[in-house]
XYZ file of C-alpha atoms in Angstrom:
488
model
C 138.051 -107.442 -30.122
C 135.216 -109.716 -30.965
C 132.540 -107.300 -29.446
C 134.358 -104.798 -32.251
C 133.773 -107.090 -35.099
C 130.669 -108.036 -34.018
C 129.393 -104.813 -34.331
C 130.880 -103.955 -37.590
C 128.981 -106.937 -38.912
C 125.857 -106.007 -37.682
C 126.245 -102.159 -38.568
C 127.003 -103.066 -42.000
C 123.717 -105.435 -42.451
C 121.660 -102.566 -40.970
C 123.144 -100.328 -44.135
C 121.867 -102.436 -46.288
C 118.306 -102.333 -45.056
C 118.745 -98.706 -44.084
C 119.806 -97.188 -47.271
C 117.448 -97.851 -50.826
C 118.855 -99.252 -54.007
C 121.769 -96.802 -55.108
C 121.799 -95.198 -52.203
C 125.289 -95.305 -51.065
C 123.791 -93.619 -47.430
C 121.337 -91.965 -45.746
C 123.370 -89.980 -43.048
C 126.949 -89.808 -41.828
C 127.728 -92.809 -40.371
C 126.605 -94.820 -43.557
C 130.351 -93.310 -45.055
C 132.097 -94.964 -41.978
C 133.513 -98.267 -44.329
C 135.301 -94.850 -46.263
C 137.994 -95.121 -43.840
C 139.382 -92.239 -42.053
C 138.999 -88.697 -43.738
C 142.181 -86.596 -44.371
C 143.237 -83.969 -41.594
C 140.523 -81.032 -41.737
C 138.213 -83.101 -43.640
C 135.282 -85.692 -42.318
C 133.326 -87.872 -44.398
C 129.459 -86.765 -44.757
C 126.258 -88.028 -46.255
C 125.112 -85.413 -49.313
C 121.515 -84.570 -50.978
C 122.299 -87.419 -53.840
C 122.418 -89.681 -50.859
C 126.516 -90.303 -51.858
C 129.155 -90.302 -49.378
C 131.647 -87.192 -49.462
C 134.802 -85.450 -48.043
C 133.484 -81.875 -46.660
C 136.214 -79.676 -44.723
C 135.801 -78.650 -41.258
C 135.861 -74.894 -40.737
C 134.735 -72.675 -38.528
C 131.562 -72.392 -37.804
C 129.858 -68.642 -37.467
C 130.097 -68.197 -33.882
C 126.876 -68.564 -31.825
C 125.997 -66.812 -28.879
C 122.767 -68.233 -28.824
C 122.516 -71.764 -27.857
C 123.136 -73.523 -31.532
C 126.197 -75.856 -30.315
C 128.829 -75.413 -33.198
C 131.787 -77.870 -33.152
C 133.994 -74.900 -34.520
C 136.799 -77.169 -36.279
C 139.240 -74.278 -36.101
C 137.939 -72.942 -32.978
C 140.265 -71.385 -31.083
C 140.957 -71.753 -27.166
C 138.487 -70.699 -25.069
C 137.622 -68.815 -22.355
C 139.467 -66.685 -19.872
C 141.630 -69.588 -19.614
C 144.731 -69.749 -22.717
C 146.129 -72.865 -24.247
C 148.448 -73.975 -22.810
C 149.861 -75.234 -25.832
C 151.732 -72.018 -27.127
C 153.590 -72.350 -23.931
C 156.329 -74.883 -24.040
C 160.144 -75.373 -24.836
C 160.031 -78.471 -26.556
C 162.993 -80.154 -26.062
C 163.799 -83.163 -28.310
C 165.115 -87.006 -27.198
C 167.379 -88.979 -29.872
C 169.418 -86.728 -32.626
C 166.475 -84.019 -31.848
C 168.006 -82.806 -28.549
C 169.073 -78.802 -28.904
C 172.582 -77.786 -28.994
C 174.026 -76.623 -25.140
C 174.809 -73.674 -27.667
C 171.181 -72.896 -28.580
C 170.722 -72.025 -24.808
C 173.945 -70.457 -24.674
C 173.820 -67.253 -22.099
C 169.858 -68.184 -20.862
C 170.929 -70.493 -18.348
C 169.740 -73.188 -19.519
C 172.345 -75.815 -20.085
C 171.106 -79.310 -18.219
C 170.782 -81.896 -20.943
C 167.844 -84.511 -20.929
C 169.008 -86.339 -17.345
C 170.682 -84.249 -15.840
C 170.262 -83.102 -12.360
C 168.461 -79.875 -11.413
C 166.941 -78.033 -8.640
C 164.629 -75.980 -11.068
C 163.320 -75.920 -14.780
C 165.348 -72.832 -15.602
C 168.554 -75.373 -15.781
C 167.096 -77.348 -18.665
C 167.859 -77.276 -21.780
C 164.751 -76.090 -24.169
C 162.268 -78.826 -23.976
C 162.945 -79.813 -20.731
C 161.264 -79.377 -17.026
C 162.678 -79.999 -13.624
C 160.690 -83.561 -12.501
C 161.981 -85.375 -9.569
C 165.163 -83.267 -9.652
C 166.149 -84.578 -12.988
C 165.786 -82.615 -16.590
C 163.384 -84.585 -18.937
C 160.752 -83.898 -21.892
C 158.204 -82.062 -21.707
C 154.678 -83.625 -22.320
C 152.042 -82.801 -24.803
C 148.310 -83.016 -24.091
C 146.215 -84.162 -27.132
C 142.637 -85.623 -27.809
C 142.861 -89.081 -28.967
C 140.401 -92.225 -29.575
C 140.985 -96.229 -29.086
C 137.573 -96.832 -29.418
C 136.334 -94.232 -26.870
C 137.521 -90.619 -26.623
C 140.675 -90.219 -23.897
C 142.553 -87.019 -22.817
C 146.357 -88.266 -22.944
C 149.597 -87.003 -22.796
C 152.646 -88.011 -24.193
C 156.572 -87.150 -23.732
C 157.173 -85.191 -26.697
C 160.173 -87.020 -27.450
C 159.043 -90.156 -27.090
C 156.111 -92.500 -28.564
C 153.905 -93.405 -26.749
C 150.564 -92.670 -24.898
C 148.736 -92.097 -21.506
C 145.209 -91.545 -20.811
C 144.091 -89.284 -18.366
C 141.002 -91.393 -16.877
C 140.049 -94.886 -16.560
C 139.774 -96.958 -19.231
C 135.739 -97.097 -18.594
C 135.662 -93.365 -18.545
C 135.140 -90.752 -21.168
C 137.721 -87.720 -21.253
C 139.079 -85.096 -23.680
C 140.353 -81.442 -23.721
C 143.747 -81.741 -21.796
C 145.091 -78.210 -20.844
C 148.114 -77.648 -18.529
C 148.123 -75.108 -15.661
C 150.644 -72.653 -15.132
C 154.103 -74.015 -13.733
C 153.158 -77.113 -15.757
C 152.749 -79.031 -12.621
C 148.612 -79.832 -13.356
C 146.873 -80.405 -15.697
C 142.178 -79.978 -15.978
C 140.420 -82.203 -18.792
C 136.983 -83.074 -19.111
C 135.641 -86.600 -18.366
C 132.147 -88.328 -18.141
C 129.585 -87.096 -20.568
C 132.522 -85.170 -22.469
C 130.010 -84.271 -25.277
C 126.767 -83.640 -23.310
C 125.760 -81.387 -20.128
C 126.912 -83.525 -17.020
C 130.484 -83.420 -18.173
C 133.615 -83.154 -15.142
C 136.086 -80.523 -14.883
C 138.733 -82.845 -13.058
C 142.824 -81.876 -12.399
C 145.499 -84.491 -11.905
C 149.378 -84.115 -10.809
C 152.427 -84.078 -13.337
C 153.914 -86.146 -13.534
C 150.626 -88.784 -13.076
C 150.344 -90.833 -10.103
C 148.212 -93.918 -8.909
C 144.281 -92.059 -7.759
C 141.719 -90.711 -9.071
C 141.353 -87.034 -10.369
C 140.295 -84.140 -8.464
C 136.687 -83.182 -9.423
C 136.155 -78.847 -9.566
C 132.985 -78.883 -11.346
C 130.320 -79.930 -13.627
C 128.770 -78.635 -16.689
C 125.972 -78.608 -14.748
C 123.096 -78.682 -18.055
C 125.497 -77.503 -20.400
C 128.486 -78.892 -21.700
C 131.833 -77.524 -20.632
C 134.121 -76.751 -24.165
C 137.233 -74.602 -25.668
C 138.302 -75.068 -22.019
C 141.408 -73.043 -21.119
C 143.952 -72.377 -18.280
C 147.691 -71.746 -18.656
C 149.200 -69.036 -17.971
C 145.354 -68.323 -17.055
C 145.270 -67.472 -13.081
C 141.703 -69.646 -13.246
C 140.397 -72.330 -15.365
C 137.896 -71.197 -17.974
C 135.348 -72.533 -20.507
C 132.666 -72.047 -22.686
C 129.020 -73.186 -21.592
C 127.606 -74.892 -24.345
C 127.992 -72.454 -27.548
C 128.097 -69.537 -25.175
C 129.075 -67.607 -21.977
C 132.312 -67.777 -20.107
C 132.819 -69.651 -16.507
C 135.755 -69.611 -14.669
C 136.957 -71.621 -11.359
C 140.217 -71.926 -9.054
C 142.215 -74.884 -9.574
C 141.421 -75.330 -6.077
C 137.934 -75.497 -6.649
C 134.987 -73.782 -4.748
C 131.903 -72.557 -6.649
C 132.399 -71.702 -10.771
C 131.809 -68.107 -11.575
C 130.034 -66.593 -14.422
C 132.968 -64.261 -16.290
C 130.737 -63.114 -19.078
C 126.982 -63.915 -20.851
C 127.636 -64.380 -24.699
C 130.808 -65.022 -26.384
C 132.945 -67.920 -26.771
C 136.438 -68.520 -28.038
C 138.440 -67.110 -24.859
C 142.478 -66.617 -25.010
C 144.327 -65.662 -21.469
C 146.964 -62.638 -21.894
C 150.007 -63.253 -20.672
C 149.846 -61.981 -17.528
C 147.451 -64.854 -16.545
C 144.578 -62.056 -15.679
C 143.952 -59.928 -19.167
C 141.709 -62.042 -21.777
C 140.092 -62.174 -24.990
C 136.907 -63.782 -26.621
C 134.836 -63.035 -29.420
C 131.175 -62.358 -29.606
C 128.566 -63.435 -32.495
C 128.101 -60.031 -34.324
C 130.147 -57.993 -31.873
C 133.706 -59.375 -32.888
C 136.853 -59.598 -30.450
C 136.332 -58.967 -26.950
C 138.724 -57.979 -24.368
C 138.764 -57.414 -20.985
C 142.567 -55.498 -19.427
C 143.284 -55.786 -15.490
C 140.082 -57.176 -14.531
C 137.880 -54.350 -16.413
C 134.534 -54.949 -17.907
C 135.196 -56.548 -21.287
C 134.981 -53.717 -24.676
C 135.226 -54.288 -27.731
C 138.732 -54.233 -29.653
C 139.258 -51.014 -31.197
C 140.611 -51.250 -34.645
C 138.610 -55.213 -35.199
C 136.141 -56.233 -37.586
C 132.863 -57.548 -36.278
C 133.182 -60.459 -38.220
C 136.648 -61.270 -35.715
C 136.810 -64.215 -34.042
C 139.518 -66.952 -32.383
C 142.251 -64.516 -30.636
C 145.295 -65.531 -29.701
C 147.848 -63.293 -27.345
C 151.593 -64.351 -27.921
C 153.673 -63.948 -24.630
C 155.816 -61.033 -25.484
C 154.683 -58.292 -27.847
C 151.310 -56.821 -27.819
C 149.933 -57.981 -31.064
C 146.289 -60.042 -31.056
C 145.710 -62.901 -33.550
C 142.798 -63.474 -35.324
C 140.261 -64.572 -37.760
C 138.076 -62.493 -39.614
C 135.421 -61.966 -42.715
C 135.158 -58.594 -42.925
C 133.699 -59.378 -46.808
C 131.016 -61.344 -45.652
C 131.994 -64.256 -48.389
C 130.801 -67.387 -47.570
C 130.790 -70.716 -49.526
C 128.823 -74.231 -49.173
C 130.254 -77.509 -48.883
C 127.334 -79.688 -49.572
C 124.646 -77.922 -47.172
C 127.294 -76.684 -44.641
C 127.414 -72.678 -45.215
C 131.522 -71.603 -44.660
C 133.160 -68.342 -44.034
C 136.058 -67.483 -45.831
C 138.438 -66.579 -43.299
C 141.348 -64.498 -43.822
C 144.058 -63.515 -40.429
C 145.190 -60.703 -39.451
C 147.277 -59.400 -36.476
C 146.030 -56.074 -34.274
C 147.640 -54.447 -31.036
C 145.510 -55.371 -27.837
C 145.850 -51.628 -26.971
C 143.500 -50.960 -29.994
C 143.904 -48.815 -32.661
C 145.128 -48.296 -36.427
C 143.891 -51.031 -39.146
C 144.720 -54.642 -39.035
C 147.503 -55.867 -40.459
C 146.489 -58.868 -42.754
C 148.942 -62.083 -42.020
C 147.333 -64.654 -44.690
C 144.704 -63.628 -47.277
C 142.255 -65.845 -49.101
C 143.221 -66.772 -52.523
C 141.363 -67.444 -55.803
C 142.613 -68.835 -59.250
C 141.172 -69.722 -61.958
C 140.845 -73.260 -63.413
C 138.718 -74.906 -65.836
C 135.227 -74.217 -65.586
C 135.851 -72.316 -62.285
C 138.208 -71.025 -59.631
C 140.874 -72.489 -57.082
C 140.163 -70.756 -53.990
C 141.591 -70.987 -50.375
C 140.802 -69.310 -46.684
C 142.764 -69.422 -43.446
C 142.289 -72.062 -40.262
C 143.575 -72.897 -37.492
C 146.370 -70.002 -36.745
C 148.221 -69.789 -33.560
C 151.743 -67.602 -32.570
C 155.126 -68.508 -31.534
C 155.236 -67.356 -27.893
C 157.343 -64.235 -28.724
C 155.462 -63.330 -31.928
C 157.621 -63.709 -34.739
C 156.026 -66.329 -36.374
C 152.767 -67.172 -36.823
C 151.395 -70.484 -38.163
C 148.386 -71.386 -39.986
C 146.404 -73.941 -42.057
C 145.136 -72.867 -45.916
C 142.188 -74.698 -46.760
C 142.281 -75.205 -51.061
C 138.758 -76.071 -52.788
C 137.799 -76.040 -55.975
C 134.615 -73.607 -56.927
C 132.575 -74.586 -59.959
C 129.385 -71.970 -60.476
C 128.029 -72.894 -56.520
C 129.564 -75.919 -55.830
C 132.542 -76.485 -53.628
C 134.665 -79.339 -52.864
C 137.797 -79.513 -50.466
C 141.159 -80.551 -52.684
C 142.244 -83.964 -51.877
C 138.849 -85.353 -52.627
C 138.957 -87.493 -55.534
C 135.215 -85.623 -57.160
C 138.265 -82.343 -56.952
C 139.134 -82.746 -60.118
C 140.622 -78.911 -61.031
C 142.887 -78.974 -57.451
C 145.150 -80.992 -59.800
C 147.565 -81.989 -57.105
C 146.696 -78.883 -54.928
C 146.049 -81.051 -51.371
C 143.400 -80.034 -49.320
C 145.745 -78.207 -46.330
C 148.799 -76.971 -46.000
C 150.846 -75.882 -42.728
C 152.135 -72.405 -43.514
C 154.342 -70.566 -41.488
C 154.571 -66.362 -41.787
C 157.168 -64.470 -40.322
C 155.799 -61.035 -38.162
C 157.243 -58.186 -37.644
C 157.028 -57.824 -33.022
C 156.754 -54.412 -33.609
C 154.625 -53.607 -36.293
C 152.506 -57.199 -36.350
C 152.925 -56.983 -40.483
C 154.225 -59.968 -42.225
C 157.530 -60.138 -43.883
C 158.780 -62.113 -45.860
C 156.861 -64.562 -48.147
C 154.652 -67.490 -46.075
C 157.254 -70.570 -45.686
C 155.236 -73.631 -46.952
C 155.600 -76.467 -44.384
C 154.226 -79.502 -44.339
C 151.169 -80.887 -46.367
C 147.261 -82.225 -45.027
C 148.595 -81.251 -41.493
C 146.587 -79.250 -38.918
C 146.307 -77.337 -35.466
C 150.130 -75.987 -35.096
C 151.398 -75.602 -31.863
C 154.853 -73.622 -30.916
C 157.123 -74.746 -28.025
C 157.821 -71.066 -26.103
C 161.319 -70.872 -27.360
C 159.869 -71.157 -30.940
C 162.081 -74.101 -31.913
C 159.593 -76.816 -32.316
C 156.018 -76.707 -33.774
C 153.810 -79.769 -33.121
C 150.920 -80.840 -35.096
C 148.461 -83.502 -36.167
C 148.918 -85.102 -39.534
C 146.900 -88.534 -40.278
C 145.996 -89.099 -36.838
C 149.213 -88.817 -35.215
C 150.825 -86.615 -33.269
C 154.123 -85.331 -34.738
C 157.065 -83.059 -33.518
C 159.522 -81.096 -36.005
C 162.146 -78.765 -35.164
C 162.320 -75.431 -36.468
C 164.720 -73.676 -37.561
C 163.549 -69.844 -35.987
C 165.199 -67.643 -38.346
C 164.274 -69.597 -41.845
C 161.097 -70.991 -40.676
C 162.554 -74.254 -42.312
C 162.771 -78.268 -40.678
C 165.695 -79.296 -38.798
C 165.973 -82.818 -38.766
C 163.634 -85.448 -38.940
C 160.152 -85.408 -37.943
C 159.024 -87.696 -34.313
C 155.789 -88.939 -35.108
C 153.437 -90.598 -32.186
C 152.206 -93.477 -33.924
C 148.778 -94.531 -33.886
C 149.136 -97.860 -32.685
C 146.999 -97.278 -30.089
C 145.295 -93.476 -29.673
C 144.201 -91.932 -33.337
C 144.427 -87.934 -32.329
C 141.493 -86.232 -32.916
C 140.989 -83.044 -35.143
C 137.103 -82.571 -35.549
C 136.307 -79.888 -32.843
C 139.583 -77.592 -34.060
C 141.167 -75.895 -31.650
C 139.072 -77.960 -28.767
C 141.791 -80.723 -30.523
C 144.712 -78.802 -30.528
C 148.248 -80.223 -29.196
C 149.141 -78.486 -25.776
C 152.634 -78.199 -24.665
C 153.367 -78.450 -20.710
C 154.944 -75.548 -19.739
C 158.078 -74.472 -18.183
């Protein structure tokens, strides 16, 4: 603790000398006595050297070596996040009904004996012969950046690798029995592709592979029959969980999503759009998708693709940072026929200018009914744009800067129905269990857990929130950050 407030002390002199008289900063870190930004937002230095809120967004894809941090990236690679996969089961006053899982089989409660997960209740996996909670895998900080996981049900934290070591990007392999994160130089090109047990044991982890000169990112595995990631801002590498020698999967792209038959996958390409590749083919483009698509996501059931697109071309600039306005739409994988558009962008107008929103961070309920997303709201006036929820946002009234929707789909036709069911406020990077009763999501640095009703869309219940009392959960690289379910 003292080496903490040591630090701060000195850090805060070398402001002083570092920024000139009225200058609240010179770069990014002079805004770090602002305090922690809202969800989707970070705190940067701007051309009046004054410290402001910008959002993150996606950044254009690049397939050519500029590193982007896309904030709503989505998961990468021929590997698929394992997040979308998982029953979430609940612990106290959250647990599901016996009648919920009435006719699937699945009627263990939370301690009960078992011989395999298809016993448990939802939200619960066979471990030790006993039904219990299924983890989550987040990104998280206490000073240095850990890959932890958690019991959904219950608060409370584990990192991944030593306390002296670097790690981040947790994703789950299939059968929910491993899980691969990054450790070492987690942000730079010598970076570790390790895999420990489930449940965790005493040793170290298993080491597959490095980044060897570029840094491994939007890392992906379950239901994925290899682990995959993206090399530095582009290309796709793959490896067994068993290790041997990483293998180049494709050149450019970046953004990869596993289909659910663990071999099919999708990525998108700067310029070229979404990407997929069917059976072990040569990758071709989507028939049917923009150019401008990026971040698909496969559900585990119907045959509809999520993504993001801009087929307008609109952009807009938060300070010096150049953002596409994003709108989602839904496609079938087999090609074909227009998109169907899920969430639009929006503009109103307010004093002096417009109101406007676009679309982040979307993901599917395993059986593609529901989709969830995050609107972005800023406030336009002539060229300048500022996220709501910063206090300069004076037109967003009490607009907040993000909202958690959630849009029901049609699994047949991928077209919305139904108006989008407004869910929770300056929350960000929804994840579905696979029975599409729980979402979980990051909301002021923690890690919370809300059951869903699946026919209204609606809460059940009270929120369980993760506290931050020891690991903040980390939002800034988007989808990189998003909450991944263990699965069944």
């Amino acid at each position: 603790m003292t080496k903490r407030v040591v630090w701060g002390a000195l850090f805060g002199a070398l402001t002083m000398f570092a920024t000139g008289c009225g200058d609240e900063c010179v770069d990014q870190f002079d805004c770090r006595d602002k305090g922690t930004a809202p969800e989707g937002q970070t705190w940067s230095c701007n051309e009046d050297n004054k410290c402001e809120l910008r959002t993150l967004t996606p950044a254009p894809e690049e397939d050519a070596g500029t590193e982007t941090d896309a904030g709503t990236g989505t998961d990468a690679g021929t590997g698929t996040d394992a997040g979308t996969d998982v029953d979430a089961g609940t612990d106290a006053g959250t647990e599901v009904d016996a009648g919920t899982d009435a006719g699937t089989g699945m009627t263990v409660a939370k301690g009960g004996a078992c011989t395999a997960t298809t016993e448990c209740m939802a939200g619960l996996f066979c471990e030790a012969a006993t039904c219990q909670a299924l983890h989550i895998a987040v990104t998280g900080t206490d000073g240095g950046t850990r890959a932890i996981v958690a019991r959904f049900d219950t608060p409370g934290m584990t990192s991944l690798s030593d306390d002296a070591v670097a790690s981040a990007y947790p994703r789950f392999g299939p059968g929910g029995t491993q899980v691969a994160f990054v450790q070492g130089d987690v942000t730079g090109a010598t970076g570790e592709l390790a895999v420990r047990a489930v449940p965790l044991a005493a040793g170290s982890p298993t080491v597959l592979t490095t980044g060897a000169g570029t840094r491994i990112r939007y890392m992906e595995w379950e239901p994925g029959n290899v682990i995959a990631w993206v090399r530095g801002s582009s290309g796709i590498s793959t490896i067994p969980a068993t290790g041997g020698t990483a293998t180049q999967a494709t050149a450019t792209g970046t953004f990869p999503d596993f289909g659910p038959n663990g071999v099919d996958y999708a990525y998108s390409a700067s310029g070229a759009g979404i990407q997929v590749s069917t059976g072990g083919a040569a990758p071709s483009p989507l028939a049917g998708s923009p150019t401008s698509g990026e971040q698909p996501h496969y559900n585990r059931v119907t045959s509809q693709l999520l993504f993001l697109a801009n087929p307008d071309g609109k952009t807009v600039n938060f300070g010096a940072e150049v953002t596409p306005v994003l709108k989602l739409y839904s496609l079938p994988v087999t090609g074909g026929g227009a998109p169907q558009t899920l969430a639009d962008a929006t503009s109103a107008p307010v004093t002096g200018g417009t109101l406007e929103s676009y679309i982040a961070n979307p993901n599917w309920a395993p059986d593609g009914s529901w989709v969830a997303y995050v609107r972005a709201y800023y406030q336009l006036i002539g060229t300048a744009a500022t996220l709501c929820g910063n206090v300069t946002a004076t037109e967003c009234g009490t607009t907040p800067g993000n909202v958690l929707f959630l849009q029901r789909v049609n699994t047949t036709t991928g077209a919305p129905e139904g108006a989008a069911v407004s869910f929770e406020n300056e929350a960000t990077l929804p994840s579905f269990s696979p029975d599409g009763q729980y979402l979980a999501y990051v909301k002021g640095g923690q890690l919370t857990v809300q059951q869903l009703d699946p026919v209204a869309g609606t809460k059940v219940g009270a929120a369980i929130a993760h506290p931050k009392d020891t690991y903040t959960v980390l939002t800034s690289e988007g989808d990189d950050h998003r909450p991944r379910w263990q699965p069944r």
